[in-house]
């Protein structure tokens, strides 16, 4: 039914021969955007803070008017009732899964949680909580994503080394199944280069218990090009000059930190002349032509908008460098562009 729905929209729009366009942002608000393309449909999610909302559209540029449904609302007074962040929908082994970070009181207790839906249509059926997806040490964790690679399932996310805030690193682990970790986590990135160490907190945040500086690597997303595997991540505090960095897998086990190379400079930064500030939490998809790669990311319209709901989803095509690495260019102007057909 979902496939017929998406292609029905296409058939209705066929008489319009003029090239369709869109202008960023594609939705007025949408922190931590995620797109997953399946059977002619784009499924989209973003942080709402209170529930898991799913959008569906044939063309991601039409997101502002897309069908939407709240598919899961956590019960009150649980370990996953509050601050639901960065949800991602994936289809694994013929079932749908949504990964999200949530806590019980405040940011100090964030962990990753997983819900499952066995229906072929994620807008139908029942979303069932499978439980908490945690490393053996049960550390603080957000922004988890997954990758099926050479017959194995992996997860990457942002976490603390210990029990206190102050630095977020990128970790990876193999999964036994979509909701259970196999073995311990491995750290493959930390904010060590000068351009990813901007994290001074405000006086107000410090009064609320935050440390004077929070160094950030977060929002990891896998990106593959042929036999090359990358992780694009977000660096710096989201209330400052948020940007994207790149990890490149150099061969061998994904679980060996020595097999990941960090590119020395950021690969996507804010563009004040185009009024695109603090771009981050990028995701990737291929247009329906099967060839053109696109990125989705959130950004602020002004320099002082911080980490709130002013962050809105933007999309733009990108290309590949001769060495196979991604070339994202700069955030494009807020002018009309051809839709990703």
Short mmCIF file of C-alpha atoms in Angstrom, two decimals, residues 9-259:
data_model
loop_
_atom_site.label_atom_id
_atom_site.label_comp_id
_atom_site.label_asym_id
_atom_site.label_seq_id
_atom_site.Cartn_x
_atom_site.Cartn_y
_atom_site.Cartn_z
CA UNK A 9 1.42 10.94 -6.11
CA UNK A 10 3.93 10.71 -8.95
CA UNK A 11 1.27 9.81 -11.53
CA UNK A 12 -0.96 12.68 -10.45
CA UNK A 13 1.93 15.12 -10.90
CA UNK A 14 3.05 13.87 -14.33
CA UNK A 15 1.08 16.43 -16.41
CA UNK A 16 3.30 19.20 -14.99
CA UNK A 17 6.28 19.28 -17.33
CA UNK A 18 8.05 22.33 -15.90
CA UNK A 19 11.04 21.59 -13.66
CA UNK A 20 9.90 21.69 -10.06
CA UNK A 21 11.94 23.70 -7.58
CA UNK A 22 12.22 24.15 -3.83
CA UNK A 23 13.90 26.60 -1.47
CA UNK A 24 15.72 25.73 1.74
CA UNK A 25 14.81 25.11 4.45
CA UNK A 26 12.35 22.42 3.39
CA UNK A 27 10.53 22.59 6.72
CA UNK A 28 10.27 25.48 9.18
CA UNK A 29 11.72 23.50 12.07
CA UNK A 30 13.41 20.12 12.37
CA UNK A 31 16.48 19.58 14.56
CA UNK A 32 18.49 16.40 13.88
CA UNK A 33 16.81 15.51 10.56
CA UNK A 34 16.93 11.97 9.20
CA UNK A 35 15.79 10.60 5.82
CA UNK A 36 15.41 6.95 4.83
CA UNK A 37 14.32 6.05 1.29
CA UNK A 38 12.45 2.78 0.75
CA UNK A 39 10.25 1.53 -2.13
CA UNK A 40 9.75 4.95 -3.67
CA UNK A 41 8.99 6.75 -0.39
CA UNK A 42 11.08 9.05 1.75
CA UNK A 43 10.57 8.48 5.47
CA UNK A 44 11.64 11.43 7.58
CA UNK A 45 12.13 12.04 11.31
CA UNK A 46 13.47 14.84 13.50
CA UNK A 47 13.73 15.64 17.18
CA UNK A 48 10.43 16.60 18.77
CA UNK A 49 11.51 16.04 22.36
CA UNK A 50 8.27 14.37 23.41
CA UNK A 51 7.44 11.60 20.91
CA UNK A 52 8.47 9.82 17.73
CA UNK A 53 6.81 11.44 14.71
CA UNK A 54 7.18 9.94 11.24
CA UNK A 55 6.69 11.79 7.95
CA UNK A 56 6.24 10.16 4.52
CA UNK A 57 6.51 11.73 1.07
CA UNK A 58 7.41 10.77 -2.50
CA UNK A 59 9.76 13.75 -2.75
CA UNK A 60 11.68 15.00 0.26
CA UNK A 61 11.39 18.58 -1.03
CA UNK A 62 7.65 18.33 -0.24
CA UNK A 63 8.31 17.61 3.42
CA UNK A 64 6.42 20.65 4.69
CA UNK A 65 3.13 19.18 3.41
CA UNK A 66 3.95 15.49 3.88
CA UNK A 67 1.74 12.93 5.58
CA UNK A 68 2.75 12.57 9.21
CA UNK A 69 1.90 10.39 12.19
CA UNK A 70 2.97 10.12 15.82
CA UNK A 71 4.02 6.47 15.93
CA UNK A 72 5.24 6.24 19.54
CA UNK A 73 4.69 8.27 22.69
CA UNK A 74 6.55 7.03 25.77
CA UNK A 75 4.57 6.50 28.96
CA UNK A 76 5.29 8.99 31.76
CA UNK A 77 7.75 8.35 34.57
CA UNK A 78 9.99 5.94 32.72
CA UNK A 79 13.70 6.02 31.89
CA UNK A 80 12.78 7.09 28.34
CA UNK A 81 9.96 9.60 28.96
CA UNK A 82 11.76 12.87 28.32
CA UNK A 83 14.08 14.62 25.87
CA UNK A 84 13.61 12.25 22.93
CA UNK A 85 16.40 13.24 20.55
CA UNK A 86 17.68 12.35 17.07
CA UNK A 87 15.30 9.52 16.07
CA UNK A 88 16.26 7.41 13.06
CA UNK A 89 14.09 4.88 11.23
CA UNK A 90 15.78 1.89 9.57
CA UNK A 91 14.56 -1.29 7.87
CA UNK A 92 16.57 -4.32 9.01
CA UNK A 93 15.77 -7.97 8.35
CA UNK A 94 12.29 -7.20 7.03
CA UNK A 95 11.24 -5.15 10.07
CA UNK A 96 11.27 -1.46 10.92
CA UNK A 97 13.32 -0.06 13.80
CA UNK A 98 13.56 3.42 15.28
CA UNK A 99 16.58 4.35 17.38
CA UNK A 100 16.30 7.36 19.68
CA UNK A 101 17.96 8.92 22.71
CA UNK A 102 15.83 9.64 25.77
CA UNK A 103 16.13 10.23 29.51
CA UNK A 104 14.06 10.29 32.69
CA UNK A 105 14.84 13.70 34.18
CA UNK A 106 17.53 15.62 32.31
CA UNK A 107 20.44 15.22 29.94
CA UNK A 108 22.51 13.39 32.57
CA UNK A 109 20.63 10.12 31.97
CA UNK A 110 20.42 9.94 28.16
CA UNK A 111 20.56 6.42 26.72
CA UNK A 112 19.61 4.83 23.39
CA UNK A 113 16.24 3.08 23.08
CA UNK A 114 14.81 0.94 20.27
CA UNK A 115 11.26 0.34 19.04
CA UNK A 116 10.28 -2.27 16.44
CA UNK A 117 7.43 -2.64 13.93
CA UNK A 118 6.91 -5.91 12.03
CA UNK A 119 4.42 -4.38 9.57
CA UNK A 120 5.49 -3.80 5.98
CA UNK A 121 4.07 -0.29 6.36
CA UNK A 122 5.66 1.72 9.21
CA UNK A 123 2.50 3.87 9.36
CA UNK A 124 0.52 0.70 10.22
CA UNK A 125 1.09 -2.08 12.72
CA UNK A 126 2.35 -1.55 16.27
CA UNK A 127 5.60 -0.02 17.43
CA UNK A 128 6.88 -2.12 20.34
CA UNK A 129 9.66 -1.12 22.72
CA UNK A 130 12.54 -3.60 22.43
CA UNK A 131 14.52 -1.98 25.23
CA UNK A 132 17.69 -0.02 25.90
CA UNK A 133 20.65 -0.44 23.56
CA UNK A 134 23.65 0.12 25.82
CA UNK A 135 27.30 -0.83 26.04
CA UNK A 136 28.34 -3.09 28.96
CA UNK A 137 29.23 -0.03 31.05
CA UNK A 138 25.83 1.57 30.41
CA UNK A 139 27.36 4.96 29.55
CA UNK A 140 25.56 8.15 28.52
CA UNK A 141 24.75 7.98 24.81
CA UNK A 142 22.93 9.92 22.06
CA UNK A 143 22.70 10.10 18.25
CA UNK A 144 22.95 6.41 17.39
CA UNK A 145 22.90 5.22 13.79
CA UNK A 146 23.39 1.77 12.27
CA UNK A 147 25.07 0.21 9.23
CA UNK A 148 24.79 -3.25 7.68
CA UNK A 149 28.28 -3.98 6.36
CA UNK A 150 29.49 -7.28 4.89
CA UNK A 151 26.82 -9.29 6.66
CA UNK A 152 27.27 -7.65 10.06
CA UNK A 153 25.35 -4.90 11.83
CA UNK A 154 27.21 -1.99 13.42
CA UNK A 155 26.19 1.03 15.48
CA UNK A 156 27.93 4.37 15.88
CA UNK A 157 26.96 7.03 18.40
CA UNK A 158 28.15 9.86 20.64
CA UNK A 159 28.95 9.16 24.29
CA UNK A 160 30.84 10.09 27.41
CA UNK A 161 33.96 8.22 28.46
CA UNK A 162 32.83 8.27 32.09
CA UNK A 163 29.82 9.41 34.09
CA UNK A 164 30.24 13.19 33.80
CA UNK A 165 29.66 15.70 31.02
CA UNK A 166 32.54 17.64 29.51
CA UNK A 167 33.44 15.74 26.35
CA UNK A 168 31.49 13.70 23.79
CA UNK A 169 33.32 11.15 21.67
CA UNK A 170 32.32 8.91 18.76
CA UNK A 171 32.01 5.20 19.53
CA UNK A 172 31.34 2.15 17.39
CA UNK A 173 30.28 -1.42 18.24
CA UNK A 174 28.96 -4.50 16.53
CA UNK A 175 25.36 -5.47 17.24
CA UNK A 176 24.17 -9.00 18.00
CA UNK A 177 20.72 -8.01 16.77
CA UNK A 178 19.09 -4.61 16.12
CA UNK A 179 18.55 -3.97 19.86
CA UNK A 180 21.52 -5.74 21.54
CA UNK A 181 25.20 -4.81 21.56
CA UNK A 182 27.78 -7.53 20.95
CA UNK A 183 30.92 -6.85 22.95
CA UNK A 184 32.13 -3.50 24.19
CA UNK A 185 32.22 -0.09 22.54
CA UNK A 186 35.33 1.29 20.81
CA UNK A 187 36.18 4.99 20.64
CA UNK A 188 37.16 6.09 17.15
CA UNK A 189 37.07 9.89 17.47
CA UNK A 190 37.36 12.61 20.07
CA UNK A 191 37.50 16.42 19.77
CA UNK A 192 41.27 16.80 19.51
CA UNK A 193 41.90 19.20 16.61
CA UNK A 194 41.78 22.99 17.18
CA UNK A 195 38.72 23.53 14.96
CA UNK A 196 36.62 20.98 16.91
CA UNK A 197 37.40 22.27 20.41
CA UNK A 198 35.00 25.23 20.59
CA UNK A 199 32.65 24.53 23.47
CA UNK A 200 32.49 27.31 26.04
CA UNK A 201 29.15 27.24 27.84
CA UNK A 202 27.15 30.27 28.91
CA UNK A 203 26.99 31.58 32.48
CA UNK A 204 23.37 30.43 32.64
CA UNK A 205 24.26 26.88 31.59
CA UNK A 206 27.04 26.75 34.18
CA UNK A 207 24.61 27.89 36.86
CA UNK A 208 22.44 24.90 35.88
CA UNK A 209 25.32 22.52 36.45
CA UNK A 210 27.00 22.36 33.05
CA UNK A 211 30.82 22.50 33.00
CA UNK A 212 32.56 25.65 31.68
CA UNK A 213 33.53 23.84 28.46
CA UNK A 214 31.81 20.97 26.63
CA UNK A 215 33.87 19.53 23.76
CA UNK A 216 31.72 17.77 21.20
CA UNK A 217 31.90 15.04 18.58
CA UNK A 218 28.32 13.89 17.91
CA UNK A 219 25.73 13.06 15.24
CA UNK A 220 27.78 10.35 13.44
CA UNK A 221 26.33 9.14 10.14
CA UNK A 222 27.72 6.40 7.91
CA UNK A 223 28.34 7.25 4.25
CA UNK A 224 29.54 4.76 1.65
CA UNK A 225 30.91 5.27 -1.85
CA UNK A 226 31.70 2.01 -3.61
CA UNK A 227 34.06 0.11 -1.32
CA UNK A 228 34.84 3.19 0.79
CA UNK A 229 33.19 3.77 4.17
CA UNK A 230 33.08 7.10 5.98
CA UNK A 231 31.53 8.56 9.11
CA UNK A 232 30.46 12.18 8.90
CA UNK A 233 30.08 13.70 12.35
CA UNK A 234 29.23 17.05 13.92
CA UNK A 235 31.81 18.96 15.94
CA UNK A 236 31.81 21.90 18.34
CA UNK A 237 28.95 22.96 20.55
CA UNK A 238 25.63 23.38 18.72
CA UNK A 239 25.29 26.86 20.25
CA UNK A 240 28.54 27.96 18.61
CA UNK A 241 30.14 27.25 15.21
CA UNK A 242 28.74 23.76 14.72
CA UNK A 243 30.28 22.06 11.67
CA UNK A 244 30.95 18.63 10.18
CA UNK A 245 34.08 16.50 10.24
CA UNK A 246 35.00 13.30 8.40
CA UNK A 247 36.34 9.92 9.49
CA UNK A 248 37.56 7.59 6.76
CA UNK A 249 37.83 3.83 7.16
CA UNK A 250 41.22 2.76 5.80
CA UNK A 251 40.63 -1.00 5.71
CA UNK A 252 40.44 -3.91 8.12
CA UNK A 253 38.04 -4.20 11.02
CA UNK A 254 35.60 -1.35 11.60
CA UNK A 255 36.15 -1.95 15.32
CA UNK A 256 39.87 -1.09 15.31
CA UNK A 257 40.47 2.64 16.00
CA UNK A 258 43.71 2.49 14.00
CA UNK A 259 41.63 1.79 10.89
#
